[in-house]
XYZ file of C-alpha atoms in Angstrom:
391
model
C 15.881 18.311 103.746
C 12.313 19.461 104.419
C 9.264 18.089 102.669
C 8.224 20.409 99.811
C 5.116 22.488 100.197
C 1.964 20.943 98.790
C 1.636 23.968 96.518
C 5.199 23.822 95.265
C 5.740 23.954 91.524
C 7.473 21.267 89.546
C 10.511 23.472 88.919
C 11.053 23.627 92.696
C 10.543 19.891 93.097
C 12.881 18.574 90.377
C 16.110 20.496 89.962
C 17.771 20.423 86.506
C 20.738 18.330 87.663
C 18.342 15.669 88.965
C 16.540 15.580 85.614
C 19.812 14.863 83.809
C 20.615 12.018 86.226
C 17.105 10.546 85.882
C 17.294 10.514 82.078
C 20.730 8.927 81.985
C 20.167 6.261 84.642
C 16.682 5.351 83.456
C 17.912 4.704 79.906
C 20.709 2.470 81.230
C 18.296 0.543 83.468
C 15.756 0.096 80.684
C 18.186 -1.602 78.336
C 18.270 -4.580 80.731
C 14.898 -4.446 82.435
C 12.272 -3.261 79.963
C 9.073 -5.317 79.823
C 8.476 -7.270 76.620
C 4.860 -6.644 75.671
C 3.097 -7.455 72.373
C 2.460 -3.794 71.569
C 5.995 -2.631 72.332
C 8.177 -1.541 69.407
C 4.940 -1.082 67.487
C 5.025 1.775 64.973
C 1.379 1.405 63.944
C -0.482 4.159 65.836
C -3.715 2.166 65.526
C -2.282 -0.724 67.558
C -0.702 1.657 70.056
C -4.104 3.306 70.487
C -5.906 -0.023 71.020
C -3.371 -1.165 73.615
C -3.517 2.119 75.545
C -7.319 2.116 75.708
C -7.321 -1.498 76.897
C -4.735 -0.703 79.578
C -6.918 1.987 81.147
C -7.884 0.647 84.587
C -6.867 -2.875 83.524
C -3.732 -4.899 84.246
C -1.203 -5.843 81.585
C -1.778 -9.540 82.300
C -5.496 -9.208 81.573
C -4.949 -7.129 78.426
C -2.415 -9.338 76.600
C -4.844 -12.024 75.319
C -7.575 -9.474 74.566
C -5.181 -7.345 72.528
C -4.185 -10.292 70.342
C -7.791 -11.348 69.701
C -9.008 -7.807 69.085
C -6.287 -7.025 66.555
C -6.894 -10.338 64.805
C -10.587 -9.485 64.445
C -10.127 -5.769 63.684
C -6.633 -5.444 62.151
C -7.113 -1.889 60.866
C -9.037 1.213 61.809
C -11.233 0.655 58.742
C -12.270 -2.830 59.857
C -13.112 -1.467 63.306
C -15.074 1.451 61.864
C -17.085 -0.838 59.571
C -17.920 -3.368 62.287
C -21.267 -3.560 64.054
C -21.198 -2.246 67.613
C -22.387 -5.652 68.860
C -19.312 -7.300 67.318
C -17.005 -4.778 68.984
C -18.673 -5.313 72.359
C -18.472 -9.080 71.908
C -14.715 -8.832 71.269
C -14.442 -6.685 74.414
C -16.610 -8.944 76.568
C -15.064 -9.628 79.965
C -12.572 -6.740 79.830
C -14.964 -4.357 81.606
C -15.511 -0.599 81.391
C -17.432 -1.049 78.158
C -17.612 2.665 77.394
C -14.002 2.217 76.250
C -15.132 -0.166 73.502
C -17.993 2.088 72.417
C -15.642 5.089 72.281
C -13.117 3.073 70.253
C -15.834 2.286 67.738
C -17.000 5.914 67.561
C -13.442 7.202 67.257
C -12.618 4.701 64.480
C -15.562 5.973 62.476
C -14.436 9.554 63.083
C -10.886 8.727 61.949
C -12.207 7.198 58.730
C -14.651 10.021 58.001
C -12.554 13.021 59.105
C -8.943 11.855 58.699
C -9.077 9.530 55.672
C -8.386 6.529 57.916
C -5.126 7.943 59.330
C -4.635 8.377 63.076
C -4.069 12.069 63.909
C -0.451 12.878 64.648
C -0.566 15.537 67.367
C -1.598 15.504 71.001
C -4.204 18.195 70.344
C -5.840 16.432 67.387
C -5.794 13.050 69.152
C -7.678 14.550 72.092
C -10.531 15.456 69.762
C -11.362 11.764 69.384
C -13.862 10.075 71.747
C -12.243 8.380 74.716
C -8.779 9.944 74.275
C -7.646 12.196 77.095
C -4.370 13.930 77.744
C -2.482 10.824 78.873
C -3.635 8.558 76.031
C -2.916 11.271 73.474
C 0.582 11.688 74.884
C 1.190 7.951 74.882
C 0.145 7.587 71.224
C 2.132 10.663 70.199
C 5.311 9.509 71.924
C 5.102 5.743 71.294
C 3.890 5.871 67.676
C 5.211 9.208 66.418
C 8.195 9.652 68.794
C 7.043 13.124 69.800
C 8.234 14.541 73.156
C 4.790 14.336 74.763
C 4.554 13.968 78.564
C 2.537 11.136 80.117
C 0.855 10.779 83.490
C -0.880 7.524 84.443
C -1.002 5.341 87.548
C 2.601 4.114 87.449
C 4.218 7.406 86.498
C 2.025 9.379 88.910
C 3.452 7.316 91.750
C 7.005 7.548 90.401
C 6.858 11.332 89.864
C 5.357 11.892 93.319
C 8.149 9.982 95.028
C 10.942 11.456 92.926
C 9.700 14.961 93.673
C 8.665 14.240 97.256
C 5.228 15.601 96.447
C 3.252 15.229 99.682
C 0.001 16.705 98.379
C -3.005 14.947 96.961
C -1.991 13.873 93.431
C -5.624 13.465 92.353
C -6.703 17.079 92.894
C -6.451 19.632 90.094
C -3.507 21.235 91.888
C -1.734 17.906 92.312
C -2.338 16.994 88.682
C -0.941 20.353 87.565
C 2.281 19.803 89.541
C 2.774 16.239 88.297
C 2.069 17.138 84.672
C 4.775 19.797 85.031
C 7.150 17.108 86.325
C 6.264 14.948 83.311
C 6.867 17.850 80.930
C 10.258 18.514 82.473
C 11.366 14.897 82.335
C 10.436 13.895 78.796
C 13.468 14.316 76.510
C 13.441 15.348 72.873
C 15.615 12.362 71.975
C 13.768 9.020 71.789
C 10.872 10.168 74.027
C 8.748 7.107 73.326
C 11.225 4.636 74.772
C 11.897 6.982 77.672
C 8.191 7.175 78.544
C 7.906 3.397 78.318
C 10.888 3.074 80.655
C 9.199 5.372 83.172
C 6.103 3.171 83.116
C 8.195 -0.007 83.428
C 10.067 1.336 86.445
C 6.830 2.397 88.110
C 5.171 -0.966 87.441
C 8.022 -3.273 88.451
C 10.161 -1.362 90.982
C 8.377 1.751 92.277
C 5.342 -0.341 93.209
C 2.360 0.902 95.250
C 3.220 -1.493 98.074
C 6.604 -2.944 98.970
C 8.568 -0.811 96.478
C 12.012 -2.258 95.692
C 13.971 0.901 96.424
C 17.292 -0.946 96.762
C 16.975 -1.994 93.115
C 15.828 1.425 91.873
C 18.381 3.199 89.665
C 16.928 6.591 90.656
C 17.048 6.319 94.443
C 19.998 8.717 94.776
C 17.828 11.513 93.331
C 14.504 10.366 94.817
C 13.307 12.821 97.464
C 10.987 10.288 99.102
C 13.836 7.771 99.431
C 16.238 10.349 100.820
C 13.669 11.585 103.351
C 12.269 8.179 104.302
C 8.746 8.964 103.096
C 8.370 6.359 100.338
C 5.562 4.574 102.181
C 3.663 7.849 102.653
C 3.869 9.063 99.044
C 1.763 9.355 97.019
C -1.077 10.203 99.341
C -3.612 7.385 99.195
C -7.055 7.903 97.763
C -9.744 7.813 100.450
C -11.567 4.507 100.325
C -15.144 4.916 99.097
C -17.969 3.751 101.315
C -19.224 0.404 100.076
C -22.982 -0.155 99.814
C -24.485 -3.625 99.826
C -27.179 -4.324 97.238
C -29.414 -7.245 96.414
C -30.243 -7.454 92.717
C -32.798 -9.906 91.421
C -32.275 -11.431 88.007
C -34.836 -13.529 86.165
C -34.084 -15.979 83.378
C -37.327 -15.907 81.379
C -38.065 -19.063 79.403
C -40.437 -18.436 76.521
C -43.717 -20.238 77.141
C -43.979 -23.497 75.171
C -40.407 -22.978 73.914
C -38.296 -24.406 76.736
C -35.055 -24.030 74.789
C -35.534 -20.291 74.158
C -34.669 -17.581 76.661
C -35.445 -13.858 76.687
C -32.671 -11.257 76.899
C -32.756 -7.467 77.249
C -30.313 -4.984 75.708
C -29.226 -2.076 77.913
C -30.048 1.324 76.461
C -27.432 4.021 75.835
C -28.493 5.788 79.045
C -27.756 2.791 81.273
C -24.695 1.172 82.735
C -23.475 -1.588 80.388
C -25.002 0.246 77.416
C -25.235 -1.909 74.313
C -24.729 -5.217 76.145
C -27.331 -7.922 76.571
C -28.372 -9.417 79.888
C -31.072 -11.333 81.645
C -33.481 -8.719 83.059
C -32.448 -7.603 86.531
C -33.451 -4.989 89.090
C -32.196 -3.802 92.469
C -34.442 -5.103 95.207
C -32.925 -3.602 98.364
C -29.774 -1.999 99.771
C -27.885 -1.400 102.994
C -29.024 -3.317 106.034
C -31.978 -4.839 104.196
C -29.552 -6.284 101.652
C -27.449 -7.841 104.403
C -30.525 -9.589 105.816
C -32.182 -10.636 102.536
C -33.261 -14.251 102.240
C -34.178 -15.751 98.837
C -37.753 -16.761 98.181
C -39.011 -20.158 99.243
C -42.094 -22.080 98.175
C -43.837 -21.478 101.481
C -47.099 -19.563 101.655
C -45.401 -16.988 103.835
C -43.339 -15.923 100.832
C -46.302 -15.427 98.500
C -46.412 -11.668 99.146
C -42.668 -11.266 98.541
C -42.937 -13.269 95.345
C -45.799 -11.072 94.165
C -43.812 -7.912 94.906
C -40.936 -9.075 92.679
C -43.352 -9.960 89.877
C -44.971 -6.511 90.194
C -41.549 -4.814 90.173
C -40.587 -6.383 86.834
C -44.023 -5.594 85.431
C -43.766 -1.900 86.403
C -40.206 -1.489 85.163
C -40.310 -3.495 81.944
C -43.903 -4.521 81.317
C -42.612 -8.039 81.840
C -45.380 -10.287 83.155
C -43.662 -13.289 84.687
C -44.596 -16.571 86.210
C -41.812 -16.554 88.774
C -40.345 -19.911 89.774
C -37.612 -20.813 92.246
C -34.109 -19.548 92.818
C -31.599 -21.566 90.791
C -28.342 -19.623 91.084
C -26.612 -16.828 92.988
C -23.598 -14.631 92.210
C -21.639 -11.979 94.050
C -19.756 -9.189 92.337
C -18.594 -5.616 92.855
C -19.319 -2.565 90.709
C -17.491 0.645 91.732
C -18.679 1.229 95.316
C -21.405 -1.418 95.333
C -21.078 -4.952 96.677
C -23.836 -6.838 94.892
C -25.516 -10.121 95.667
C -27.292 -11.230 92.498
C -30.074 -13.742 93.143
C -31.277 -15.519 90.005
C -34.766 -16.932 89.545
C -36.231 -19.081 86.835
C -39.418 -17.682 85.235
C -41.667 -18.202 82.257
C -43.052 -15.496 79.984
C -45.802 -15.660 77.372
C -45.309 -14.775 73.734
C -48.140 -12.271 74.102
C -46.146 -10.427 76.749
C -43.030 -10.465 74.577
C -44.890 -8.801 71.702
C -45.901 -5.918 73.990
C -42.446 -5.155 75.433
C -40.766 -1.795 74.890
C -37.056 -1.452 74.196
C -34.787 -4.110 72.751
C -35.528 -7.715 73.647
C -34.361 -10.876 71.985
C -35.209 -14.548 72.080
C -32.163 -16.778 72.008
C -31.406 -20.468 72.311
C -29.141 -21.703 75.065
C -26.421 -22.464 72.510
C -26.958 -19.054 70.920
C -25.865 -17.315 74.131
C -22.247 -17.787 72.986
C -22.717 -15.397 70.065
C -24.134 -12.431 71.996
C -22.195 -9.748 73.913
C -23.296 -10.260 77.513
C -22.409 -8.462 80.719
C -19.875 -10.237 82.933
C -22.578 -11.562 85.248
C -24.817 -12.374 82.272
C -22.024 -14.543 80.880
C -21.587 -16.315 84.217
C -25.310 -17.053 84.362
C -25.244 -18.254 80.745
C -22.372 -20.612 81.524
C -24.278 -21.966 84.523
C -27.341 -22.567 82.349
C -25.251 -24.275 79.664
C -23.714 -26.550 82.289
C -26.649 -27.243 84.609
C -29.601 -26.552 82.333
C -32.809 -24.685 83.167
C -34.657 -25.996 86.223
C -37.998 -27.598 85.468
């Protein structure tokens, strides 16, 4: 059997007799092997929606505790709509991709204002809400309303590609078109929600990205990749992005004469981490310079470097600092950036604070627990709460 053309349509990739076998065997397999998750068997479309947004680019293991806490705090779409954005972000803190939380909040308000507090019941109307694309709309429609809506996400993309032997790039518009056609062909009219969940379960637990357990797969007899020995080659891997090294400098400004009060900055809506609070930080250098960067010392030779950092924060924020020594360092990754975050202690006058533009806030060390911080901001806060501010 030859590998299908990259441009082949779904109808050529999945013959009707294979579709019947897939539906029958998958249902049988699922009765014994379905995953037991807190949002499964949930008929409330609100809870289905919350779980699906949380699961975007996040593992099930990470989502489970967040889902429970979020639903406890915002049990209905009305409670979410009426909440302050800061409270929503605080409940989301640590889960990442914070635009998801902001879109949830916006969509909840839209549901209350435009739909009398009821989640829309069609794929088309769901997609009109912020943060809901074709997959999420299909998941809500099939899981909550039992509509025969196709789904295509990471696990099913891999499963469909292998079943169909699709050797093209699944992330291009052409590849997406083919795989959505496969999804449309597969979804049955009878009990589509459970069927879609079974597809995701099989992709997550058996048809894994690496070391797939093909011997345990109930669909291997109709899987083109298995029959042709191309499982390890399909789907085509995404090219790895080039990683850039950065050095970011963060200052923890202590308010002059108020050693227990720190100064935080809120990210604007135009910035990454919009709506979250953080200790002010800026990128100092990148590439080779980042690899060679050495933190400041108290030597006279470093006076010019120290002055340049002070000037950088003054130009960017109007923040006039008395910069002290390094007291902490973190490393983290954001998309294609590998970041070394060097943290310095500083003091700032009340006169400077009164002149700052944007949103700034004085907070006690204990008060850091009540504010939605970025992931690195929280790690710095925990270090401060444990080790204290250097004197």
